Coordinates of C-alpha atoms in Angstrom, one line a residue:
X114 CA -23.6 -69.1 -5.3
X115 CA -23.2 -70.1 -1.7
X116 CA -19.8 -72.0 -0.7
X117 CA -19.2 -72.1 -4.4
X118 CA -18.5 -68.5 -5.2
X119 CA -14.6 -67.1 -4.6
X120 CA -15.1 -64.2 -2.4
X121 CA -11.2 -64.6 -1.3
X122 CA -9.1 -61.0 -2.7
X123 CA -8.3 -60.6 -6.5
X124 CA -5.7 -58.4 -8.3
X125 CA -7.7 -55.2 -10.1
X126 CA -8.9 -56.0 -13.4
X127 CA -7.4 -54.3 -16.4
X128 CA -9.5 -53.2 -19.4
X129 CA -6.6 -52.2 -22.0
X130 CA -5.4 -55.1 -24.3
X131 CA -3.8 -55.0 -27.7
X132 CA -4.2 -57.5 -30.5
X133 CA -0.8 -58.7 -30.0
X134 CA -1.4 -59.6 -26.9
X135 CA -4.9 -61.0 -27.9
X136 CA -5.2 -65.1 -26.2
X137 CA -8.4 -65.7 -27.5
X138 CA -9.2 -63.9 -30.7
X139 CA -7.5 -63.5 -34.0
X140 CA -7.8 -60.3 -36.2
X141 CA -7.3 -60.7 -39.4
X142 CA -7.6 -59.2 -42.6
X143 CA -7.9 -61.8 -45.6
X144 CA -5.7 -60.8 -48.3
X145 CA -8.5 -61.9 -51.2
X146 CA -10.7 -59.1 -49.9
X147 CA -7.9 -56.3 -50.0
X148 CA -8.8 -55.0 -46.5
X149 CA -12.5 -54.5 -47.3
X150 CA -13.1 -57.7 -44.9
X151 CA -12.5 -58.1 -41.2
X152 CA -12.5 -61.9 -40.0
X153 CA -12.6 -62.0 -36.2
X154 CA -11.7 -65.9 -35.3
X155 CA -13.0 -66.8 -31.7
X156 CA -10.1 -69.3 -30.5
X157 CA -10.6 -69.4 -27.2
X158 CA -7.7 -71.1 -25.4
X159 CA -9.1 -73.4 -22.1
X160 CA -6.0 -72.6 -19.4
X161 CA -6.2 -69.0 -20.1
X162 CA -9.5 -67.6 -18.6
X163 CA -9.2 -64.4 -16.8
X164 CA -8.8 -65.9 -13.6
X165 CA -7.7 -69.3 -12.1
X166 CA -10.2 -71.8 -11.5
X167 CA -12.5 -72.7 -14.5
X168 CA -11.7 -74.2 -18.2
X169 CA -12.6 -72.6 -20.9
X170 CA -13.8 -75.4 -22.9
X171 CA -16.0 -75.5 -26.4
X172 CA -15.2 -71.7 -27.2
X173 CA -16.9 -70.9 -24.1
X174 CA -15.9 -67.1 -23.1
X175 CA -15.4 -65.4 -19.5
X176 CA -14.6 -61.4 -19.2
X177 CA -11.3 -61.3 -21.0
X178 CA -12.5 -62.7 -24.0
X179 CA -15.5 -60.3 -24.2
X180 CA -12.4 -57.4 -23.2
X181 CA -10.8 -58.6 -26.9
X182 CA -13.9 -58.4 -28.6
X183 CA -14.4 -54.9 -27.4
X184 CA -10.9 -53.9 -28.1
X185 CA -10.9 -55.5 -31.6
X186 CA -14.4 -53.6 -32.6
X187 CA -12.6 -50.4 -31.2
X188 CA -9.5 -51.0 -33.5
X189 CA -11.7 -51.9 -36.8
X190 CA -13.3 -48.6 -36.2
X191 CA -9.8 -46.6 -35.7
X192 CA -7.6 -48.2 -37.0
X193 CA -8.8 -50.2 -40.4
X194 CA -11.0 -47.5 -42.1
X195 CA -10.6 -49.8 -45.2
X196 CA -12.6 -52.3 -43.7
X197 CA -16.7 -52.9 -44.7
X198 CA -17.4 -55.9 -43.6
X199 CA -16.8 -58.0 -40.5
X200 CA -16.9 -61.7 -40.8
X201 CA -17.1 -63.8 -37.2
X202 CA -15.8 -67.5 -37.4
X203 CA -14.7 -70.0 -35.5
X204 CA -11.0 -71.5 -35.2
X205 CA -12.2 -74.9 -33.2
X206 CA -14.1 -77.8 -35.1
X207 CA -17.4 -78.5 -35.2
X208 CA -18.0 -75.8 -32.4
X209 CA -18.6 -71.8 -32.8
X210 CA -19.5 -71.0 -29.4
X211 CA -20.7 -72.9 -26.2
X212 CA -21.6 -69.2 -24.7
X213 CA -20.5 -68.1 -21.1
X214 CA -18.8 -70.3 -19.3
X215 CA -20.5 -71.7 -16.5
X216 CA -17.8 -72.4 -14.2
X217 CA -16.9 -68.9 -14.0
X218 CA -20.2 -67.8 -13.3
X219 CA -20.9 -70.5 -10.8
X220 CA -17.6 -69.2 -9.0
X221 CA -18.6 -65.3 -9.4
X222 CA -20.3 -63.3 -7.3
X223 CA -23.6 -61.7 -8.0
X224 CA -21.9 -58.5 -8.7
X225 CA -19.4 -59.7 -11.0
X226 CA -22.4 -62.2 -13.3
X227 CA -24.8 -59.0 -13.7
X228 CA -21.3 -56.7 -14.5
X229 CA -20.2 -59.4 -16.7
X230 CA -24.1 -59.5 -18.7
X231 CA -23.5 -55.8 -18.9
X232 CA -20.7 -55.9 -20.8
X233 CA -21.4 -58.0 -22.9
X234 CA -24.7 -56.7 -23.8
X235 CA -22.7 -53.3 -24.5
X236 CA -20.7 -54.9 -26.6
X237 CA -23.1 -56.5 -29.0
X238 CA -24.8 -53.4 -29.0
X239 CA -21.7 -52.1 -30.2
X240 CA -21.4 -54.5 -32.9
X241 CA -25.3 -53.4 -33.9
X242 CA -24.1 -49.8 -33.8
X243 CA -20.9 -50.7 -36.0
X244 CA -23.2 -51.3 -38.9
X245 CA -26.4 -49.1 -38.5
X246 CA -24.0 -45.6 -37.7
X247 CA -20.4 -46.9 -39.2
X248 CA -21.6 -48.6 -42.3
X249 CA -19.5 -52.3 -41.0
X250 CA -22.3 -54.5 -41.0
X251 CA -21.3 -58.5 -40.2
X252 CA -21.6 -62.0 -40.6
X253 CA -21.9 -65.3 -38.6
X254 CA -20.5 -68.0 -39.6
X255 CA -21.3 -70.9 -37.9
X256 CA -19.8 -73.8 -39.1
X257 CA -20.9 -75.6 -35.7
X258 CA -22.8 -75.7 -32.9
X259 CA -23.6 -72.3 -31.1
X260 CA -25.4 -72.2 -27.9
X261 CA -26.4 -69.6 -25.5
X262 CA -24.4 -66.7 -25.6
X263 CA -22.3 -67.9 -28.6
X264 CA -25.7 -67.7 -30.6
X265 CA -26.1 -64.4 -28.4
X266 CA -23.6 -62.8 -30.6
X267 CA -25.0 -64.6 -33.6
X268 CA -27.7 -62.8 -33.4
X269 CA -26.2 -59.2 -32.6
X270 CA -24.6 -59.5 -36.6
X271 CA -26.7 -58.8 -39.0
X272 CA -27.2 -62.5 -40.7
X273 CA -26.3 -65.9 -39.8
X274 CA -25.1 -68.6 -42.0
X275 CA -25.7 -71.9 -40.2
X276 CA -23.9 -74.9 -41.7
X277 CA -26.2 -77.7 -42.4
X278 CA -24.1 -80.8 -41.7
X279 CA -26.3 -82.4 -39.3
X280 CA -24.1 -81.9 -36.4
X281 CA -24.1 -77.7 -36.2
X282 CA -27.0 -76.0 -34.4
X283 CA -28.4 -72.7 -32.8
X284 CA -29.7 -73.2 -29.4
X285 CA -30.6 -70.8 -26.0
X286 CA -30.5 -73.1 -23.2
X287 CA -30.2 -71.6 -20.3
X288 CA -33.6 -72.2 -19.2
X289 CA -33.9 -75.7 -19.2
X290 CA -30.5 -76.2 -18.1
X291 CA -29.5 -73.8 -15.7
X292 CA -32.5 -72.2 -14.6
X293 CA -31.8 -68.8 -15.6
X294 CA -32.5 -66.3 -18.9
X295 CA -29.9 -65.7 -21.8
X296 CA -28.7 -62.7 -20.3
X297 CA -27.4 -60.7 -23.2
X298 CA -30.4 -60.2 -25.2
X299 CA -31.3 -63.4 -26.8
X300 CA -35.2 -63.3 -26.1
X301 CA -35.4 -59.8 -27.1
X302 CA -33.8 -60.3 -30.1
X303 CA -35.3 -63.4 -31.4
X304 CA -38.7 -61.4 -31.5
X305 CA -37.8 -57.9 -31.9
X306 CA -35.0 -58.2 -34.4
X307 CA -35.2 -61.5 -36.0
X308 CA -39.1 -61.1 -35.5
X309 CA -39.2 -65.0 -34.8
X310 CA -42.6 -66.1 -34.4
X311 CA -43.9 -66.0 -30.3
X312 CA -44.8 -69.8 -30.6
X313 CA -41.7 -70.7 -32.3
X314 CA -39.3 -68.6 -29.9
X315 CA -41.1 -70.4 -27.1
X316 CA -40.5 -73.8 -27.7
X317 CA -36.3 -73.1 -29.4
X318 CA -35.9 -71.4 -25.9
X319 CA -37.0 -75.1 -24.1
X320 CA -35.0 -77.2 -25.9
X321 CA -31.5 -77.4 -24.5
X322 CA -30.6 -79.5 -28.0
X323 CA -31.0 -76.4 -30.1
X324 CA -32.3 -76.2 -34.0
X325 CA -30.4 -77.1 -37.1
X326 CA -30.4 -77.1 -40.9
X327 CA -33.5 -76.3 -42.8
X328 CA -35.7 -75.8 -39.6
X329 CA -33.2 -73.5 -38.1
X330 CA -33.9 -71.2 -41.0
X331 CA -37.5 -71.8 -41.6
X332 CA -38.1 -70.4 -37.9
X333 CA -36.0 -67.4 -39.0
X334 CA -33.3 -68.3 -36.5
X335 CA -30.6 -68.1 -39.2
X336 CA -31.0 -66.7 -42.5
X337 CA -29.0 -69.7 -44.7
X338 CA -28.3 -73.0 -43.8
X339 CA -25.8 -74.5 -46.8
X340 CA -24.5 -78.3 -47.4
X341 CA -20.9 -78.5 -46.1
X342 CA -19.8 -78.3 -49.5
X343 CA -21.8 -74.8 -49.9
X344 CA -21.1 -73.6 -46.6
X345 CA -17.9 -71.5 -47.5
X346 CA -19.4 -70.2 -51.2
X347 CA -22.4 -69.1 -49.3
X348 CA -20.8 -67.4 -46.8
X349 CA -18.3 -65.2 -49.4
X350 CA -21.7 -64.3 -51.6
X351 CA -22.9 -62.8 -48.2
X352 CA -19.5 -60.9 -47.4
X353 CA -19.3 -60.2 -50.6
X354 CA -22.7 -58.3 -50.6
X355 CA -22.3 -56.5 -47.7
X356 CA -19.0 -55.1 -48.7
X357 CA -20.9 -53.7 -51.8
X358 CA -23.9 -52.0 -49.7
X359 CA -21.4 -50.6 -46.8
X360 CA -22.1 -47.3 -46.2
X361 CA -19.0 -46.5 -44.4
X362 CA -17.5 -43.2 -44.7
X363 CA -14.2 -42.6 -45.3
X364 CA -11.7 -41.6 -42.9
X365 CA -8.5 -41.1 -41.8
X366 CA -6.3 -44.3 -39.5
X367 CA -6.0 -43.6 -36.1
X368 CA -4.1 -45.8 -33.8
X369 CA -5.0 -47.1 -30.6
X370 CA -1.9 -46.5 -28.1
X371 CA -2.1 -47.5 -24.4
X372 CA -3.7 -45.3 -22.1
X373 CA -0.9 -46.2 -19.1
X374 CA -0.9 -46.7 -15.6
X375 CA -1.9 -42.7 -15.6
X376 CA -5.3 -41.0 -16.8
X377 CA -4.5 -37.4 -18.1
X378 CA -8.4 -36.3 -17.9
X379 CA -10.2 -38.2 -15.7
X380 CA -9.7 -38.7 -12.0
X381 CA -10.9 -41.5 -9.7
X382 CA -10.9 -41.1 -6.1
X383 CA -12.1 -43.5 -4.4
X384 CA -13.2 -43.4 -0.3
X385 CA -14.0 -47.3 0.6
X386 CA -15.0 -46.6 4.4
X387 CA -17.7 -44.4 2.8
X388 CA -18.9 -46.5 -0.3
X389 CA -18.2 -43.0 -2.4
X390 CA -16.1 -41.6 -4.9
X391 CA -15.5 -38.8 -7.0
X392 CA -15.0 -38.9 -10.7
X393 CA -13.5 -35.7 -12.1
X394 CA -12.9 -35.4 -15.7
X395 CA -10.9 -33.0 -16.7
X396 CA -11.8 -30.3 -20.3
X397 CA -9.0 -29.8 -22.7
X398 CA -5.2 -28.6 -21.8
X399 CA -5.2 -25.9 -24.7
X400 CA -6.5 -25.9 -28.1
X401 CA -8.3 -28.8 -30.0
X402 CA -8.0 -30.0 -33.3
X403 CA -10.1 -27.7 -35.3
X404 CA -10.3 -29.8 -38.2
X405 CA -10.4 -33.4 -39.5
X406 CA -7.0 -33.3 -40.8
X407 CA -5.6 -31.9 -37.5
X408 CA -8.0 -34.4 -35.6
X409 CA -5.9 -37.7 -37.7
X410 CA -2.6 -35.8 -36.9
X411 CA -3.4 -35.4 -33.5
X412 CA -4.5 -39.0 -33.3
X413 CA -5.7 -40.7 -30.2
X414 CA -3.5 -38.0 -27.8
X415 CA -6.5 -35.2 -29.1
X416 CA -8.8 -34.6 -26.2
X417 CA -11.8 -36.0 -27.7
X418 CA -10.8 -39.4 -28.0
X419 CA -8.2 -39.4 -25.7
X420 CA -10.9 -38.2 -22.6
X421 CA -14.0 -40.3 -23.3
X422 CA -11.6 -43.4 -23.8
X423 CA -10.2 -42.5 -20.2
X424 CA -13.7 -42.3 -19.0
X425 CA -14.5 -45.5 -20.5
X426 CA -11.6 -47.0 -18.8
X427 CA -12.8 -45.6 -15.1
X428 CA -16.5 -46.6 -15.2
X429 CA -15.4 -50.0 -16.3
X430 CA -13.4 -50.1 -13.1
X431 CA -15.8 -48.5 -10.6
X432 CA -18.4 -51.2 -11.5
X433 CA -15.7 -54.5 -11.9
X434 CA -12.8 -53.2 -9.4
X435 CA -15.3 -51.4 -6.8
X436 CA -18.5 -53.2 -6.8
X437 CA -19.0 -51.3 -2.8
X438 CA -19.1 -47.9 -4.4
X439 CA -22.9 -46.5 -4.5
X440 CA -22.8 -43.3 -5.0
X441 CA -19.9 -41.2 -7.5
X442 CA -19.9 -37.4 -7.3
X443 CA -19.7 -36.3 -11.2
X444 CA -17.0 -33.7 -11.5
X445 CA -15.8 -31.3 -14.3
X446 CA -12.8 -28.5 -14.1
X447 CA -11.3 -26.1 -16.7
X448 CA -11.9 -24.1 -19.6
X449 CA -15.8 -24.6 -20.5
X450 CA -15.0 -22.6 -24.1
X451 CA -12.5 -25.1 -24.7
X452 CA -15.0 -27.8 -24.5
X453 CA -17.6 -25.7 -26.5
X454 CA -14.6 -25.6 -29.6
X455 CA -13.9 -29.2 -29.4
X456 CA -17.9 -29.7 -29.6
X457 CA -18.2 -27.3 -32.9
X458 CA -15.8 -29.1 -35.1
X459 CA -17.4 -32.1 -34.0
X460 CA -20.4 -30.7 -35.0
X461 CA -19.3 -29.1 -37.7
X462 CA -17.8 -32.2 -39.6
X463 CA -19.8 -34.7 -38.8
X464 CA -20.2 -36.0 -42.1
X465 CA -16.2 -37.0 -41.9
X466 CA -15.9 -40.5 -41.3
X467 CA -12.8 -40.0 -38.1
X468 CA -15.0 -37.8 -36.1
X469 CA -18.3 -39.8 -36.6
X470 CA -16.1 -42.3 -34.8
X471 CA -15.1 -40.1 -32.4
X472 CA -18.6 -39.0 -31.9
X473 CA -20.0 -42.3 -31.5
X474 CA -16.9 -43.3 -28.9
X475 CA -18.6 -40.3 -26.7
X476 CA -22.1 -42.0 -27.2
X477 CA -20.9 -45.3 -26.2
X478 CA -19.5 -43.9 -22.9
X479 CA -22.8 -41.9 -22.1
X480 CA -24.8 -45.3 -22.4
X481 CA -22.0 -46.9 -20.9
X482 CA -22.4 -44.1 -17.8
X483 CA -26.2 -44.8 -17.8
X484 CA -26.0 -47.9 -17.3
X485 CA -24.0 -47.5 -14.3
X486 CA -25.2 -49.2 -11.1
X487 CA -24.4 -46.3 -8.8
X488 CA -26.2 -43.1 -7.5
X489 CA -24.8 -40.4 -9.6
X490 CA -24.7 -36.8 -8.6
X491 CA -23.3 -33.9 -10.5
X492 CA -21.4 -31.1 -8.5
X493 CA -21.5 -27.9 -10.6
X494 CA -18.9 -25.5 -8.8
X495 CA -16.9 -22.6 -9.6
X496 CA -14.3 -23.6 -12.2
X497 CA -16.6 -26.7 -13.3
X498 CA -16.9 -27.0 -17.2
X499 CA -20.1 -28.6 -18.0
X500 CA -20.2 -27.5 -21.2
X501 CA -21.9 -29.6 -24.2
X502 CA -20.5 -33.2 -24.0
X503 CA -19.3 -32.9 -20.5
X504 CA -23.1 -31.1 -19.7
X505 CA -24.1 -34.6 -20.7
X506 CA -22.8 -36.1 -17.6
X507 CA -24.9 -34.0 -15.5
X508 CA -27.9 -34.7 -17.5
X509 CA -27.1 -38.5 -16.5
X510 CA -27.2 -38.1 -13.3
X511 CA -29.9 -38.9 -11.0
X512 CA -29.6 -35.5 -9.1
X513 CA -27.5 -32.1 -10.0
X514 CA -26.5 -29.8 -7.3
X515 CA -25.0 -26.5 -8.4
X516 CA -23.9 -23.8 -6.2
X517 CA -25.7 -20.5 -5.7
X518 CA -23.0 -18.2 -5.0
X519 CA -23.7 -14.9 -7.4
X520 CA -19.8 -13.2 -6.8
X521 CA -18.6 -16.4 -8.3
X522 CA -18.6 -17.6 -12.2
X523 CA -20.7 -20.7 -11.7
X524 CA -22.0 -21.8 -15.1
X525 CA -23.2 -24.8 -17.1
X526 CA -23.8 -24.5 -20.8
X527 CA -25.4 -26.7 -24.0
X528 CA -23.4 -27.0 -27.4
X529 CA -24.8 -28.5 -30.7
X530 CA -23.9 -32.2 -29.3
X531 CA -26.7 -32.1 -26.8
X532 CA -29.3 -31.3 -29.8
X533 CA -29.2 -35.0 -30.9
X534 CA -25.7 -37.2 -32.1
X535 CA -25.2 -38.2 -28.1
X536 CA -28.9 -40.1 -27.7
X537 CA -29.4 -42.4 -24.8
X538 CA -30.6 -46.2 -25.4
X539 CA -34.1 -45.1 -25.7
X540 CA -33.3 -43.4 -28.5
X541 CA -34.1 -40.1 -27.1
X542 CA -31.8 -37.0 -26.3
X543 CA -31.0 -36.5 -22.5
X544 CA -32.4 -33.4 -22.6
X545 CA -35.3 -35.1 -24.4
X546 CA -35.8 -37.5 -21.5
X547 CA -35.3 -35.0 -19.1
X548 CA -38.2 -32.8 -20.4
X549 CA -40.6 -35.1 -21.7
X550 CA -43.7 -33.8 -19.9
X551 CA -42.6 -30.6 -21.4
X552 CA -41.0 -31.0 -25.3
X553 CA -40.9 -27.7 -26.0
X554 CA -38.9 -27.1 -23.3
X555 CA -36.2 -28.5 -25.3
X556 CA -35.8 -26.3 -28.4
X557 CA -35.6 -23.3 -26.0
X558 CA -32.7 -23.9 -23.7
X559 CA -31.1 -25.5 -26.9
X560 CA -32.2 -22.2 -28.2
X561 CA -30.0 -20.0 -25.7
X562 CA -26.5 -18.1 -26.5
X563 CA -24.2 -18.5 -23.9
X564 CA -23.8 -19.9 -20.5
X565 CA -26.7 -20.6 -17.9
X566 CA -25.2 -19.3 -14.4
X567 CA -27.5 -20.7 -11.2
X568 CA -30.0 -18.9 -11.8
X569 CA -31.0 -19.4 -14.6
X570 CA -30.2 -23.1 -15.0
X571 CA -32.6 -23.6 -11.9
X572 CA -35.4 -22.0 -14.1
X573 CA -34.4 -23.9 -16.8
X574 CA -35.0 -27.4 -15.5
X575 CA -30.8 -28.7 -15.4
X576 CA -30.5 -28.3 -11.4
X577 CA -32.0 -30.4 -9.0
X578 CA -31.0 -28.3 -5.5
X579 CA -29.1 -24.9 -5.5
X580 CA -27.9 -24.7 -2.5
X581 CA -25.9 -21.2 -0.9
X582 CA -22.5 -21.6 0.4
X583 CA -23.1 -21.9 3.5
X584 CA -25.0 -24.9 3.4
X585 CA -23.2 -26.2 0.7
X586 CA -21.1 -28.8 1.9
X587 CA -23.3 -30.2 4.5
X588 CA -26.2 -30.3 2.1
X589 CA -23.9 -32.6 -0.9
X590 CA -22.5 -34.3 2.9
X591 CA -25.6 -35.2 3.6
X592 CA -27.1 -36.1 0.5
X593 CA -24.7 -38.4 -0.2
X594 CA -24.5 -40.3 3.2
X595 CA -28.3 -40.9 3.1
X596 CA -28.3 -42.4 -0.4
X597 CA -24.9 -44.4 0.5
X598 CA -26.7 -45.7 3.5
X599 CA -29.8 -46.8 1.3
X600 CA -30.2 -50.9 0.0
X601 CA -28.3 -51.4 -3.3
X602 CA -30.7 -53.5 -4.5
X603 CA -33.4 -51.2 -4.0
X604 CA -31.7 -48.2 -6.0
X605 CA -30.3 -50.2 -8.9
X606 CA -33.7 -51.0 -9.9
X607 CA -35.5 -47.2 -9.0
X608 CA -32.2 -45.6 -10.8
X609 CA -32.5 -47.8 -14.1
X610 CA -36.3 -47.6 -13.8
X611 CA -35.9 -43.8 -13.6
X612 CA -33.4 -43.4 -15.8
X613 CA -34.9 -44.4 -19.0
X614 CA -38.5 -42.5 -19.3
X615 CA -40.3 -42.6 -22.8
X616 CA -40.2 -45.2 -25.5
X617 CA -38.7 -48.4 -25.3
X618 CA -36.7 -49.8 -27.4
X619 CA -34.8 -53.1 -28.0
X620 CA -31.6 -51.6 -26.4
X621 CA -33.7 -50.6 -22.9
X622 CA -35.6 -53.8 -23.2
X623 CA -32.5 -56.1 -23.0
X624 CA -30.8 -53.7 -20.5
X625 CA -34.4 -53.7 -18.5
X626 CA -34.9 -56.9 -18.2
X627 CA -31.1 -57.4 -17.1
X628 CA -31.5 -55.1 -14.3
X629 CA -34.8 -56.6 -13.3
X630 CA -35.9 -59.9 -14.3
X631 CA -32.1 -61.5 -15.0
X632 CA -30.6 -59.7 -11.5
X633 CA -33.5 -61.1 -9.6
X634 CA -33.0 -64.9 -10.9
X635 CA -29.8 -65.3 -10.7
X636 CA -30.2 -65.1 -6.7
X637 CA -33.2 -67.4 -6.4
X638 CA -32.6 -70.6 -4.6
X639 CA -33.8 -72.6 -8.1
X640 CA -30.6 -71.2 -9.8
X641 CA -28.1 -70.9 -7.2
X642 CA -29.8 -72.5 -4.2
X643 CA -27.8 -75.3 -2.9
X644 CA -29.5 -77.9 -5.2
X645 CA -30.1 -75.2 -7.9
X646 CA -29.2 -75.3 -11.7
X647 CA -26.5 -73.3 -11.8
X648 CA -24.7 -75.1 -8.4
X649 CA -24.9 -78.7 -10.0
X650 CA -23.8 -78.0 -13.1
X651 CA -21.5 -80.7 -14.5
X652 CA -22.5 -82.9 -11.4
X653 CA -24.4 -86.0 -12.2
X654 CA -26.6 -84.5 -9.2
X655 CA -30.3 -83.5 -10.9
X656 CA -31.3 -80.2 -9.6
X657 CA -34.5 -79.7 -7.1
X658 CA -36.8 -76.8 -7.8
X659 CA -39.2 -75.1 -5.8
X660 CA -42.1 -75.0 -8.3
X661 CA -44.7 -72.4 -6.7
X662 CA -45.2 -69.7 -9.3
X663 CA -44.4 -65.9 -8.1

């Protein structure tokens, strides 16, 4: 963003909030629903963005907001299993949402917009997960206007209610005014969701205005555009509804405490000189819940919430926090028959409704891993427990190394959770991904008994290089200073292109064209070129693009 962008130091951002301490959302549970409704109230207040320097005006929404929506999903799941139905409104007249707020992202750095996207794409995608695997779905109500990524969330719920007033509208207009594309998903969602006719989606995405009313719903943009005087009626009929289809199973309240300043299973070290770190996570002190009963009396202290919400926490600051990091060395240590336990009652009661959440809290992580800009290698070593959930995170990375050392226990092994509840965006298993030129390759390691030591997990297909121990170190030395020494650029788009083999999906599209199409215009000149859209934003200045096609 040239001189515009504030490259001076910043304290560490902080993921963790709490609904008390919540500045732009309010959760609330309306009394006339008896806790079957969730009404999430975007109040955004315009002195309080994340960081100094840019108004939050119109409802518009910077990180911090996006970190309470996250938290407040997380808490409906855990914490209100009464709830089945989610209702989003607005507490500011005449206005839902005016999206992302420029000013921020004119002041960011390219790191921190394409992070920021990121999020926020996750997040919706949670919001689409809450009601196709938790049974929540939800409702937008937009009595006002909605533009950009304010409509973006719109459309992650599963219908819009669009007052028609003549003043309320839906509108994506980041192309004709800022030169850019709505970068959580809008496009892809118009058409592959909402199925919005090509033509149609073409000319709403032009018109910096918007849509309203009747048209708003005949293009499919919305799915009920009511009078004022109908608006709130039509909006309780369609709560009302979807409380009586939820699907949501039911479970057991689990509170949400504080992580604090210390993570118990997951370790991040961090070496800046070198642009690497090592993330070791850590398998369970002693003995697991073995139940669902002794899972909700364990509460959010058990292992398998406890860990993956720890993970969560650290990827979340290697890409915000340390946006020089390239390449993380994937780490495990302890007990791999502890991890293998944990996985079996997982597996075993996955038709409760408390570990369903706890099993789709480890999916989210995964994708959230995935999704990672950084080189990821997997160190298997002697004490290393990749071992079902945790074997996940070497089937993420983008190269395993385990060590050939036969006088040593060196072993990696596959539980039930690796045969399909942990899927990656496209929809596939890891080990699906990992062996599609070869499908049946799948059912047989899933087929195995037991642990895979070096051997044997070379012939299987999990290990990339095997080195002795002799060469160990100065083979995962040198390894890792070649990638660090590689263009960033270059390997965000190879990894994510790699990453995500077979079928696409609307979750790899959004997320693809992110990485690609979104990263890449938000640094041309006709966005954030001295005269581009997004640098005379809120200038009376018109801005001057170069119009060659490329």
């Amino acid at each position: 963003m040239g001189a515009r962008v504030d490259d001076s130091p910043q304290p560490p951002i902080r993921f963790e909030t709490h609904p008390d301490r919540y500045r732009h959302w309010r959760l609330e549970l309306p009394v006339e629903h008896g806790g079957a409704v969730a009404r999430l109230v975007l109040d955004v207040r315009e002195n309080e963005g994340l960081r100094p320097g840019y108004p939050l005006k119109f409802n518009s929404y910077d990180l911090g907001v996006d970190l309470e929506l996250a938290d407040a999903l997380l808490r409906i799941r855990f914490e209100h299993p009464g709830v089945r139905a989610l209702v989003f409104t607005s507490g500011k007249e005449r206005v839902f949402s005016s999206g992302a707020n420029i000013y921020m992202l004119g002041t960011s750095s390219h790191a921190f917009k394409v992070n920021f996207c990121k999020f926020t794409n996750e997040t919706r995608l949670a919001l689409e997960e809450m009601s196709a695997e938790s049974g929540v779905p939800s409702l937008a109500a937009l009595a006002g206007t909605a533009s950009g990524g304010g409509y973006e969330l719109a459309l992650a719920c599963d219908e819009i209610v669009l007052g028609d007033d003549g003043a309320s509208a839906v509108s994506l207009p980041e192309a004709p005014l800022l030169g850019v594309l709505p970068g959580t998903g809008g496009l892809t969602r118009l058409v592959d969701k909402r199925k919005v006719r090509r033509d149609r989606a073409d000319a709403f995405a032009t018109v910096a205005e918007g849509v309203r009313g009747k048209r708003a719903m005949e293009w499919g943009l919305v799915d009920e555009s009511p009078g004022k005087k109908d608006f709130e009626g039509a909006v309780r009929r369609r709560i009302e509804a979807m409380v009586a289809r939820s699907a949501r199973r039911p479970t057991t309240a689990v509170t949400l405490e504080a992580l604090g300043a210390e993570r118990r299973y997951v370790i991040l070290r961090v070496d800046e000189a070198a642009r690497t770190a090592t993330l070791t996570v850590r398998g369970p002190d002693g003995a697991e819940p073995r139940t669902p009963e002794e899972l909700a009396k364990a509460g959010c202290g058990a292992w398998v919430i406890r860990m993956w919400r720890e993970l969560d926490d650290a990827l979340l600051d290697l890409r915000f926090n340390r946006p020089a990091v390239g390449v993380v060395a994937l780490k495990t240590v302890g007990d791999a028959a502890r991890v293998q336990a944990a996985d079996a009652m997982l597996a075993r009661h996955g038709d409760d409704g408390l570990v369903r959440e706890v099993t789709l809290l480890a999916r989210r992580v995964l994708k959230r891993l995935d999704m990672t800009a950084k080189s990821l290698f997997a160190l298997v070593e002697p004490g290393s427990c990749f071992a079902g959930s945790l074997m996940e995170l070497a089937l993420a990375a983008d190269r395993v190394f385990m060590l050939d050392q036969p006088d040593e226990r060196v072993e990696v092994s596959l539980s039930p959770l690796n045969a399909g509840p942990l899927p990656m965006g496209n929809g596939l298993t890891r080990l699906e991904s990992r062996f599609l030129c070869e499908p049946e390759r799948v059912a047989r390691v899933l087929e195995q008994v037991g642990p895979f030591d070096t051997r044997a997990a070379v012939e299987a297909g999990f290990v990339t290089f095997a080195p002795d121990d002799i060469d160990w170190e100065d083979e995962i030395r040198i390894a890792t200073e070649e990638r660090a020494s590689m263009s960033p650029d270059c390997l965000t788009g190879m990894e994510q292109s790699l990453r995500f083999a077979g079928p696409e999906t609307l979750e790899t599209k959004i997320f693809g064209r992110l990485t690609a199409w979104q990263n890449w215009i938000f640094q041309r000149p006709n966005a954030v070129g001295p005269r581009g859209a997004l640098t005379v934003y809120g200038k009376p200045e018109r801005p001057e693009f170069d119009f060659d096609r490329t």
